PDB file of C-alpha atoms in Angstrom:
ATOM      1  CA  UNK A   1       0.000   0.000   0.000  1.00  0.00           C
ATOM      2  CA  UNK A   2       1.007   3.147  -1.190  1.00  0.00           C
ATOM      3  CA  UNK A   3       1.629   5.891   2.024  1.00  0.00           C
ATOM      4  CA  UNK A   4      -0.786   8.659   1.563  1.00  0.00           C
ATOM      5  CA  UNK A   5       0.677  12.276   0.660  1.00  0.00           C
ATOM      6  CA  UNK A   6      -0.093  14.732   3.465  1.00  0.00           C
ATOM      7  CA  UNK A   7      -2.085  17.359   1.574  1.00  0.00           C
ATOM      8  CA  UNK A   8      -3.225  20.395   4.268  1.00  0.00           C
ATOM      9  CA  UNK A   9      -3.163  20.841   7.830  1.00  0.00           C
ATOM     10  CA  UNK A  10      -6.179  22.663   9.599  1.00  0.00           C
ATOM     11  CA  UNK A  11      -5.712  25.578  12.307  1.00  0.00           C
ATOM     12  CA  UNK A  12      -8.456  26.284  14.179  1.00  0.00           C
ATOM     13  CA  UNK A  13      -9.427  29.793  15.326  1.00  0.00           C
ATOM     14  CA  UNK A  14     -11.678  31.386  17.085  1.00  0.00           C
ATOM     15  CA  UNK A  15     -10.759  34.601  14.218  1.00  0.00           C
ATOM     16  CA  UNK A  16      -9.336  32.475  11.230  1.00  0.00           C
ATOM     17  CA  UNK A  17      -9.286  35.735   9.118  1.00  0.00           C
ATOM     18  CA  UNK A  18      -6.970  37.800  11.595  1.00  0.00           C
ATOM     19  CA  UNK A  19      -4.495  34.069  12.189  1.00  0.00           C
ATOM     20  CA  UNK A  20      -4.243  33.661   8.209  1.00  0.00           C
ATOM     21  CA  UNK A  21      -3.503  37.195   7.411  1.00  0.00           C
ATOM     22  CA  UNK A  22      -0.769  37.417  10.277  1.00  0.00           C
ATOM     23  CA  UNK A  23       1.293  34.204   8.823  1.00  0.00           C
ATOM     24  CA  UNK A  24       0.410  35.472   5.325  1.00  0.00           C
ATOM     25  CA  UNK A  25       2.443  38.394   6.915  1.00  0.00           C
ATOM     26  CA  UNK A  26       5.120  36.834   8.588  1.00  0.00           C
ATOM     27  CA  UNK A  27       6.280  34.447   5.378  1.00  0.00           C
ATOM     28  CA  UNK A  28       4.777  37.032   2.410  1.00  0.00           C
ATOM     29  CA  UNK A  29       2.477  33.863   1.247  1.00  0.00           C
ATOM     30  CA  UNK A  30      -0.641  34.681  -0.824  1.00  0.00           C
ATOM     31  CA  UNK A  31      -4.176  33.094   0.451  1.00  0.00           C
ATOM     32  CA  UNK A  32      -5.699  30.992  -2.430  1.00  0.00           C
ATOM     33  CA  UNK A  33      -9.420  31.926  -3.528  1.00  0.00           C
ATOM     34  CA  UNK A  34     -10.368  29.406  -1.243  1.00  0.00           C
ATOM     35  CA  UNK A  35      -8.553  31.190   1.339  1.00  0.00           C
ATOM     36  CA  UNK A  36      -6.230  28.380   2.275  1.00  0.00           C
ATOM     37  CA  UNK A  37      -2.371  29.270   2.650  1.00  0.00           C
ATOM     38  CA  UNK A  38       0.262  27.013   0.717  1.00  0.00           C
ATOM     39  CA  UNK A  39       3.506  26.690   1.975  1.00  0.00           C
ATOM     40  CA  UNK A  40       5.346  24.597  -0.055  1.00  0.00           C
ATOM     41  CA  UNK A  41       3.752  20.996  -1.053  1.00  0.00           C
ATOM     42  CA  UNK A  42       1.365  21.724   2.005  1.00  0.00           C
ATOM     43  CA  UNK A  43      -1.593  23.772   2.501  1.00  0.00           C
ATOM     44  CA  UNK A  44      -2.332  25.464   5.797  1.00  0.00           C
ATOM     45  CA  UNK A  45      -6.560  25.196   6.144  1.00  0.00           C
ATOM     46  CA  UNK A  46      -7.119  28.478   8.885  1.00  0.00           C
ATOM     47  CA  UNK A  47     -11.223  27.355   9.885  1.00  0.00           C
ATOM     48  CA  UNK A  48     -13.146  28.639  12.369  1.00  0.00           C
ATOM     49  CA  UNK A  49     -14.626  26.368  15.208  1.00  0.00           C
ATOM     50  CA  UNK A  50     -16.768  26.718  17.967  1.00  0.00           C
ATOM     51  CA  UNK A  51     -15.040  23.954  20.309  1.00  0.00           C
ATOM     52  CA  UNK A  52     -11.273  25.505  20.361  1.00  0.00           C
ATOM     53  CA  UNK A  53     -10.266  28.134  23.319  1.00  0.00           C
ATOM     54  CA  UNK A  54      -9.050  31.857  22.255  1.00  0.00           C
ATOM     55  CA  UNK A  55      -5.410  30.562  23.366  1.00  0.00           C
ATOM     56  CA  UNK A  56      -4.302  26.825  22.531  1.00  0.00           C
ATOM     57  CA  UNK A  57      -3.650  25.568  25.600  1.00  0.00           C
ATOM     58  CA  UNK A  58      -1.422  22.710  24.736  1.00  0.00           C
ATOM     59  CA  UNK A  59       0.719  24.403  22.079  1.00  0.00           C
ATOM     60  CA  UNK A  60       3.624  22.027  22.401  1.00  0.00           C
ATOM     61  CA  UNK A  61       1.628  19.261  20.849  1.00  0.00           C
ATOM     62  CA  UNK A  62       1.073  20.275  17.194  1.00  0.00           C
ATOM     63  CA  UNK A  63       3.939  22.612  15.895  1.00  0.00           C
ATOM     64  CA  UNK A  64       4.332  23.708  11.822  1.00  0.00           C
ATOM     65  CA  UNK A  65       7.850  23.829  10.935  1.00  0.00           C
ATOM     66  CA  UNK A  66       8.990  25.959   8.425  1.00  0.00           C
ATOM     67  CA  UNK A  67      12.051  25.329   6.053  1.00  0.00           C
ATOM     68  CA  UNK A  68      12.778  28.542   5.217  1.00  0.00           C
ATOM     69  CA  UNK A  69      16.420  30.042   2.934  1.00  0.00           C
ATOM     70  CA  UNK A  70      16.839  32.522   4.887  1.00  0.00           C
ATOM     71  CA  UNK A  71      16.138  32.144   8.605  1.00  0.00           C
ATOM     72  CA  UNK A  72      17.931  36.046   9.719  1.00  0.00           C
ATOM     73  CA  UNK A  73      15.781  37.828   7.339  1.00  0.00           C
ATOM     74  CA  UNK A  74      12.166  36.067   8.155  1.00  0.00           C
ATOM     75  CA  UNK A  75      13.527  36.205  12.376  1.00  0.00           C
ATOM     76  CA  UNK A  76      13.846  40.377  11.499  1.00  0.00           C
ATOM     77  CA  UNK A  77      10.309  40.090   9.908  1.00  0.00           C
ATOM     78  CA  UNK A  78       8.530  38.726  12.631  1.00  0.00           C
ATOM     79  CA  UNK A  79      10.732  41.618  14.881  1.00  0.00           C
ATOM     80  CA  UNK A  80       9.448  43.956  13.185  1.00  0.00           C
ATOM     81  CA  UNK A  81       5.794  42.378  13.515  1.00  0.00           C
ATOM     82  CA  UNK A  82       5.992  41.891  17.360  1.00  0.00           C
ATOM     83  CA  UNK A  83       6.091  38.435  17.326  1.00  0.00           C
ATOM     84  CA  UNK A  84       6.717  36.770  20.557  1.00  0.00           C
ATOM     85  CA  UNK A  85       9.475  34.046  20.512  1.00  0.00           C
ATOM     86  CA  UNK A  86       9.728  31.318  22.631  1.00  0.00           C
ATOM     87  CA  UNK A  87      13.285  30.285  21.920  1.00  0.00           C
ATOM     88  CA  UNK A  88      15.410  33.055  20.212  1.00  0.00           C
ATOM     89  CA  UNK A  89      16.844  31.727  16.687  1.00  0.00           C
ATOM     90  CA  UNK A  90      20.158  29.885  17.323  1.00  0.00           C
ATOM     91  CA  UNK A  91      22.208  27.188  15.787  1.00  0.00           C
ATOM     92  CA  UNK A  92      21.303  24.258  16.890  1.00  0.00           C
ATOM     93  CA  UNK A  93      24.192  22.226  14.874  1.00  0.00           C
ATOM     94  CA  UNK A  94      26.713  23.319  12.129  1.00  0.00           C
ATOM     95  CA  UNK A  95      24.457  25.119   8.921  1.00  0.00           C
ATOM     96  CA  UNK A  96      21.037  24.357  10.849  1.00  0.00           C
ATOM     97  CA  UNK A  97      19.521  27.442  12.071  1.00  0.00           C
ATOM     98  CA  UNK A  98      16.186  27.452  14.671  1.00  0.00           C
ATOM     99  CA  UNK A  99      13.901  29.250  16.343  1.00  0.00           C
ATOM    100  CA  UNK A 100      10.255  28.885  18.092  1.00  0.00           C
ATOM    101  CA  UNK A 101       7.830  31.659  17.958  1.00  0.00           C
ATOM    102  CA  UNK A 102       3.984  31.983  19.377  1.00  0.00           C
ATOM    103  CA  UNK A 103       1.325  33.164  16.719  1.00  0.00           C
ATOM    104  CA  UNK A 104      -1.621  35.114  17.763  1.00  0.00           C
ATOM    105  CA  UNK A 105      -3.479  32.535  19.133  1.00  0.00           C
ATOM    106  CA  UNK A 106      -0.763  30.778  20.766  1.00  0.00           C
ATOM    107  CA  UNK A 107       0.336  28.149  19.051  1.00  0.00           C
ATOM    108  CA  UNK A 108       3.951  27.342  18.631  1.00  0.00           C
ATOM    109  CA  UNK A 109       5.813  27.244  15.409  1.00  0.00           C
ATOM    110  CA  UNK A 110       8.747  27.013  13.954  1.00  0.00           C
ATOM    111  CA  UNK A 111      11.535  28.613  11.614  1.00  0.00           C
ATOM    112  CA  UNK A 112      14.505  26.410  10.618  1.00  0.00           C
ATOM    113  CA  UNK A 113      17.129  26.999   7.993  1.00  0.00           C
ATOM    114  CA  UNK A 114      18.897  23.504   6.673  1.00  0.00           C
ATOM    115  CA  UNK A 115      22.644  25.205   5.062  1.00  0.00           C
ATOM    116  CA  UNK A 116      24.538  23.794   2.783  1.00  0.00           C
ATOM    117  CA  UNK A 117      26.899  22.633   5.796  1.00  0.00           C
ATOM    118  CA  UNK A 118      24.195  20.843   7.756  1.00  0.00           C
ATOM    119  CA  UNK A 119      23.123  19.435   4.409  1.00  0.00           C
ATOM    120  CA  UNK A 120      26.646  18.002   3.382  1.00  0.00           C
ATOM    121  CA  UNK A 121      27.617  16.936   6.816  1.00  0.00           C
ATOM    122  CA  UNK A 122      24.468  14.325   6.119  1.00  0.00           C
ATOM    123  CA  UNK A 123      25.670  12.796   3.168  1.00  0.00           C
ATOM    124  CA  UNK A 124      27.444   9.045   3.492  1.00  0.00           C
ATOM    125  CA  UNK A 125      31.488   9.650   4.084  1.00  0.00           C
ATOM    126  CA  UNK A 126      32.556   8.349   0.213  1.00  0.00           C
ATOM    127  CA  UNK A 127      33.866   4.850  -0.320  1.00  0.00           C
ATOM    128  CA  UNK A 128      37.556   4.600  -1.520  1.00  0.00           C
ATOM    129  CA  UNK A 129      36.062   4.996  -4.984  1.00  0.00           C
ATOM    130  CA  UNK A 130      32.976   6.825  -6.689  1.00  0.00           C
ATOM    131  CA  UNK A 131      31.435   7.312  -3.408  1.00  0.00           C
ATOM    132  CA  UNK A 132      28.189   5.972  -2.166  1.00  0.00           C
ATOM    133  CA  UNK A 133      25.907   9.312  -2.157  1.00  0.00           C
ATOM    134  CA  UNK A 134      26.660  10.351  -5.988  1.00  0.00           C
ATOM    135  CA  UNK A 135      24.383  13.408  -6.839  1.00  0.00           C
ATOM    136  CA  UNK A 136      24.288  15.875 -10.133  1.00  0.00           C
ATOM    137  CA  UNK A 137      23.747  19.274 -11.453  1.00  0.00           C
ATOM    138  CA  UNK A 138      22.348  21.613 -14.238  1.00  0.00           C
ATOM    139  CA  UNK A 139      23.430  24.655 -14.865  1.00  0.00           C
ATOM    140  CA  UNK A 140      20.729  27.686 -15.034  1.00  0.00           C
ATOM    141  CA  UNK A 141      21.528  31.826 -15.777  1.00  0.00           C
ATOM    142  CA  UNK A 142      19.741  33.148 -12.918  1.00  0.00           C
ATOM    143  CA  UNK A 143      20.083  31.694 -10.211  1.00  0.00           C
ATOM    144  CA  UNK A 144      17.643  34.160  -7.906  1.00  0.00           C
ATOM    145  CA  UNK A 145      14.863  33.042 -10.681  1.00  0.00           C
ATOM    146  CA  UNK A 146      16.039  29.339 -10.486  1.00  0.00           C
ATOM    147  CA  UNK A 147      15.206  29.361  -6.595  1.00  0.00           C
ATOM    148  CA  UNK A 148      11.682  31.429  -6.806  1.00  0.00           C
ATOM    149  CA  UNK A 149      10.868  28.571  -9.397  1.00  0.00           C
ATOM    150  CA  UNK A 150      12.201  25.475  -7.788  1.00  0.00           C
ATOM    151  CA  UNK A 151      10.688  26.700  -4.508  1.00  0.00           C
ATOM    152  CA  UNK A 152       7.302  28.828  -4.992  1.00  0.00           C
ATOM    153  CA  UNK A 153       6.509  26.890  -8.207  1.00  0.00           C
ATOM    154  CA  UNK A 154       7.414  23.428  -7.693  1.00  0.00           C
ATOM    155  CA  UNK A 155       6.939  23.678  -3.884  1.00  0.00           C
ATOM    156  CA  UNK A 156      10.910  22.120  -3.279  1.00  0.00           C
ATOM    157  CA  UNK A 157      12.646  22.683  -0.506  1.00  0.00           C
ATOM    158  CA  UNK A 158      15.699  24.847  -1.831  1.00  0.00           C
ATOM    159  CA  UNK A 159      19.085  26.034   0.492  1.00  0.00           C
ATOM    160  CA  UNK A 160      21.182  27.945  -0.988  1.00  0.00           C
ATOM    161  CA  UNK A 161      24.607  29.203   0.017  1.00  0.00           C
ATOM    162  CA  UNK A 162      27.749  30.563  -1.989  1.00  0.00           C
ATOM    163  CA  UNK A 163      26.019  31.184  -5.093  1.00  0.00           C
ATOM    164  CA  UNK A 164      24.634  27.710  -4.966  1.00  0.00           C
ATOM    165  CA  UNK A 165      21.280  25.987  -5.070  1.00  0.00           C
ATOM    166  CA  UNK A 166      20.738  22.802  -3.015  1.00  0.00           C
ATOM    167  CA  UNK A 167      17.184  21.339  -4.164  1.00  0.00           C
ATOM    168  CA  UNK A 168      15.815  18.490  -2.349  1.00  0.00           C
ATOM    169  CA  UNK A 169      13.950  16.441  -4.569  1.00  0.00           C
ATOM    170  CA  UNK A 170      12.627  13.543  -2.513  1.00  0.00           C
ATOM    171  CA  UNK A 171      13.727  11.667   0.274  1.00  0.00           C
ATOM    172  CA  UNK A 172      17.279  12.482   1.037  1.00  0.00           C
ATOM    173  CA  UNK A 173      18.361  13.208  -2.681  1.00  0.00           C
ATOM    174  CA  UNK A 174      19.726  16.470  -3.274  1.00  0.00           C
ATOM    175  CA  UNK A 175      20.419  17.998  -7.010  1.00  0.00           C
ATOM    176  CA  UNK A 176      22.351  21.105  -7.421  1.00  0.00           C
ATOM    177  CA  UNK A 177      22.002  24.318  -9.610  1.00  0.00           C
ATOM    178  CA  UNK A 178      25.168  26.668 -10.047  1.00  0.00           C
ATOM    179  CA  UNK A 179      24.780  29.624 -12.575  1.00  0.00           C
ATOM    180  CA  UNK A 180      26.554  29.605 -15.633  1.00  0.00           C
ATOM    181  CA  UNK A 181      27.648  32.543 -18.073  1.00  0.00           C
ATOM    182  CA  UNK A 182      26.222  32.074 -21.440  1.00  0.00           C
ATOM    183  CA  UNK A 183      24.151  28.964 -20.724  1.00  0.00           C
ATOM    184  CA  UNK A 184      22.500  27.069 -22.921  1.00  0.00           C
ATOM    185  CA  UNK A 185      19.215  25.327 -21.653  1.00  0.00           C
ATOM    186  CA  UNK A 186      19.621  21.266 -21.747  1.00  0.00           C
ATOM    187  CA  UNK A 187      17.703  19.969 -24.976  1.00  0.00           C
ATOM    188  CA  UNK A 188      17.135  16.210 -22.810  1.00  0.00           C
ATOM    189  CA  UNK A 189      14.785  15.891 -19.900  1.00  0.00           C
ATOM    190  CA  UNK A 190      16.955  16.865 -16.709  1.00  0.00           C
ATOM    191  CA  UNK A 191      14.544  16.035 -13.797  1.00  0.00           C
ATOM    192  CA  UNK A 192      11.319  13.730 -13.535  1.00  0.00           C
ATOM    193  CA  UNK A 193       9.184  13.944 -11.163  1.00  0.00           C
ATOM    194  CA  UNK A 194       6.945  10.825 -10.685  1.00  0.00           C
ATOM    195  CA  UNK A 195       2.965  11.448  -9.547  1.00  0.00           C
ATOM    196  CA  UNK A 196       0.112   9.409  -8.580  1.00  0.00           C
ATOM    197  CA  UNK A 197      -2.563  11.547 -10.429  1.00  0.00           C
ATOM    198  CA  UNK A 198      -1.144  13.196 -13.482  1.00  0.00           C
ATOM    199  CA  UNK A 199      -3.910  15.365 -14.332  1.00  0.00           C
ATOM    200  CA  UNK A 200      -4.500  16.770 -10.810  1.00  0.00           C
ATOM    201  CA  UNK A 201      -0.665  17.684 -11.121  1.00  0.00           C
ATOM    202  CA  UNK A 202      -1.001  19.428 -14.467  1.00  0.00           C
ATOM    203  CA  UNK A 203      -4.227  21.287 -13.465  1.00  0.00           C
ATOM    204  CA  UNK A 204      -2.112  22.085 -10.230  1.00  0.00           C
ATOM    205  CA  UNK A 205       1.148  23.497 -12.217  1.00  0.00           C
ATOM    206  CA  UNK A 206      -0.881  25.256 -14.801  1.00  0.00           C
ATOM    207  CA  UNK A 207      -2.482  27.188 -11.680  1.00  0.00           C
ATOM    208  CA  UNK A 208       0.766  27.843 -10.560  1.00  0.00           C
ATOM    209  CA  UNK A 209       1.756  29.640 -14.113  1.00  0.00           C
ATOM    210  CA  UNK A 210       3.228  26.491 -15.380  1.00  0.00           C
ATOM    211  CA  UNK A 211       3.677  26.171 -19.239  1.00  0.00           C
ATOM    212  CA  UNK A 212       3.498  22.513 -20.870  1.00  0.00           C
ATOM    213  CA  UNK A 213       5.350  21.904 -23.928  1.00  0.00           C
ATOM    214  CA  UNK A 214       4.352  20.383 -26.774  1.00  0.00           C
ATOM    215  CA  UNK A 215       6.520  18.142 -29.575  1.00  0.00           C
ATOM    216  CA  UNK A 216       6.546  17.596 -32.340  1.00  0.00           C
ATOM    217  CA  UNK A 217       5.695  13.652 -32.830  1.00  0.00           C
ATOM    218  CA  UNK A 218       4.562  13.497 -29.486  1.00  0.00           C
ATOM    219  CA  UNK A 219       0.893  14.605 -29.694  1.00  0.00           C
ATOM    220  CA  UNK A 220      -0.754  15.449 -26.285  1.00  0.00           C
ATOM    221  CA  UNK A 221      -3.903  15.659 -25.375  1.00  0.00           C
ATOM    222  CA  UNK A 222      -5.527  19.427 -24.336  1.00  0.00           C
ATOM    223  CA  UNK A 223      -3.258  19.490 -20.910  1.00  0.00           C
ATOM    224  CA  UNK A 224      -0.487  18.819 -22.280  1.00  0.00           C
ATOM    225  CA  UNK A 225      -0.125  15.408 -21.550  1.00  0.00           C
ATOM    226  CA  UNK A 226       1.082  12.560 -23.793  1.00  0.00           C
ATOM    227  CA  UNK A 227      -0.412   9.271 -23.481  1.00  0.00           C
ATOM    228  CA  UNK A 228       1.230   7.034 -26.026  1.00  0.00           C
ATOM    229  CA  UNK A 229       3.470   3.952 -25.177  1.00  0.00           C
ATOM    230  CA  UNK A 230       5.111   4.371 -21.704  1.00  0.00           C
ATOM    231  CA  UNK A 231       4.208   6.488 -19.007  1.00  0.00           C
ATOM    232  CA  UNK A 232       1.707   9.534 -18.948  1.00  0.00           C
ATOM    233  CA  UNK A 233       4.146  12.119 -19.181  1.00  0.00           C
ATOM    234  CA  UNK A 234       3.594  16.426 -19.381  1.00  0.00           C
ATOM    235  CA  UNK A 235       6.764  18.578 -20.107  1.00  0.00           C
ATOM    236  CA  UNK A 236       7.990  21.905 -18.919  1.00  0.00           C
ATOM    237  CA  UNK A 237      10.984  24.460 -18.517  1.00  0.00           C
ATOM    238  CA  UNK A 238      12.227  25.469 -15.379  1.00  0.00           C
ATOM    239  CA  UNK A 239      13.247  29.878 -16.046  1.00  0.00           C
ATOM    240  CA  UNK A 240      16.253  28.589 -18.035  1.00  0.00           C
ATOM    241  CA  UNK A 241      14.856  26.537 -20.467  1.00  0.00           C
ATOM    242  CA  UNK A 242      15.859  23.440 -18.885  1.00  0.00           C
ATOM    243  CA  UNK A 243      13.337  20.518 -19.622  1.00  0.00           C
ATOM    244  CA  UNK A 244      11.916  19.206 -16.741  1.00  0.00           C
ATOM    245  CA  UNK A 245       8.684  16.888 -16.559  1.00  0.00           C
ATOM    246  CA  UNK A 246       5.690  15.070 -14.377  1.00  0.00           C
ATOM    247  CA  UNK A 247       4.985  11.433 -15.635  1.00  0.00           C
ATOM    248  CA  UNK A 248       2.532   8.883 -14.242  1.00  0.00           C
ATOM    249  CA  UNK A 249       3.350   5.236 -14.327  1.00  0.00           C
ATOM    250  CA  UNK A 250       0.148   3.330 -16.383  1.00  0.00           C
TER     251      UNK A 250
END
């Protein structure tokens, strides 16, 4: 049996308008028409309920963590906002930044910043040879748009440090973007990203400003999506042209 993806989370509020706009605030997210908040691959639900108390008053036992690139500038943010913090951002180990805040209705979250440092420091020591935790690159010619894509877009979790993109792509793999002077985009498919319901993931990029491509010999249907031998597969371009895709298994 296949694990189940965890879609949304629910916060419930006695004034779900005034607890949505204040992390809306704190991280610069966007509500959707619906009025849910997505952060990443997950959507905060902010609901209003008759059986919760103005103040949670077990806030230790649910607590969102946020990945965030930069931990400083969203900790001067929330400063600037009033926040109240429970534990003052620190480093907790080498390139892993954290801190614990209260929101308005007193429920604990979380910033945390994974560096490059705390990322490499996680990766197998190499064998005498190749290595056992092999991982590869692309090249891209803006590297600010590269991370606004990877991250906002594609909801990845992206670190970035020395001019560097770290992208975690599933699991513990990790592929890297560097920028490059003159680049040319990669005319081969450089990431695929495998999906239960390809249609639902279309409909979801396209909402997201997502392009599909379209080839010639490869005729898809009206998403974008071909269907012929193999797996369901949709293309698009990450902001340097490199091909990327979503493909369902048949």
């Amino acid at each position: 049996m296949t694990s189940p993806d965890l879609g949304s989370i629910l916060l419930a509020s006695p004034d779900p308008d005034r607890l949505r706009d204040w992390y809306c605030r704190a991280f610069g997210a966007t509500p959707s028409p619906d009025g849910d908040v997505r952060f990443g691959g997950v959507s905060v639900l902010f609901d209003q309920r008759d059986d919760v108390a103005a103040k949670n008053p077990e806030p230790g036992r649910t607590i969102l963590n946020f990945h965030v690139d930069d931990a400083a500038a969203v900790a001067a943010r929330l400063d600037e906002m009033d926040a109240d913090w429970l534990v003052p951002l620190e480093e907790r180990s080498e390139g892993m930044l954290f801190g614990t805040l209260i929101d308005p209705d007193g429920n604990y979250f979380q910033i945390i910043e994974l560096g490059a440092r705390y990322l490499a420091a996680r990766v197998p020591a190499p064998s005498a040879t190749l290595g056992s935790a092999p991982f590869s690159g692309f090249a891209v010619d803006d590297i600010d748009a590269a991370a606004a894509f990877y991250r906002d877009t594609l909801g990845l979790t992206v670190t970035e440090e020395y001019g560097l993109l770290a992208i975690q792509i599933g699991g513990d793999k990790t592929v890297l973007a560097y920028p490059k002077e003159n680049h040319t985009p990669a005319e081969y498919t450089i990431l695929n990203f495998p999906v239960e319901d390809i249609d639902a993931a279309v409909d979801a990029l396209r909402e997201r400003g997502v392009t599909f491509e379209r080839y010639q010999g490869m005729e898809a249907d009206e998403r974008g999506i071909f269907r012929g031998g193999g797996p369901y597969i949709a293309w698009f371009t990450d902001p340097a042209g490199n091909i990327l895709s979503v493909l369902q298994e048949r």
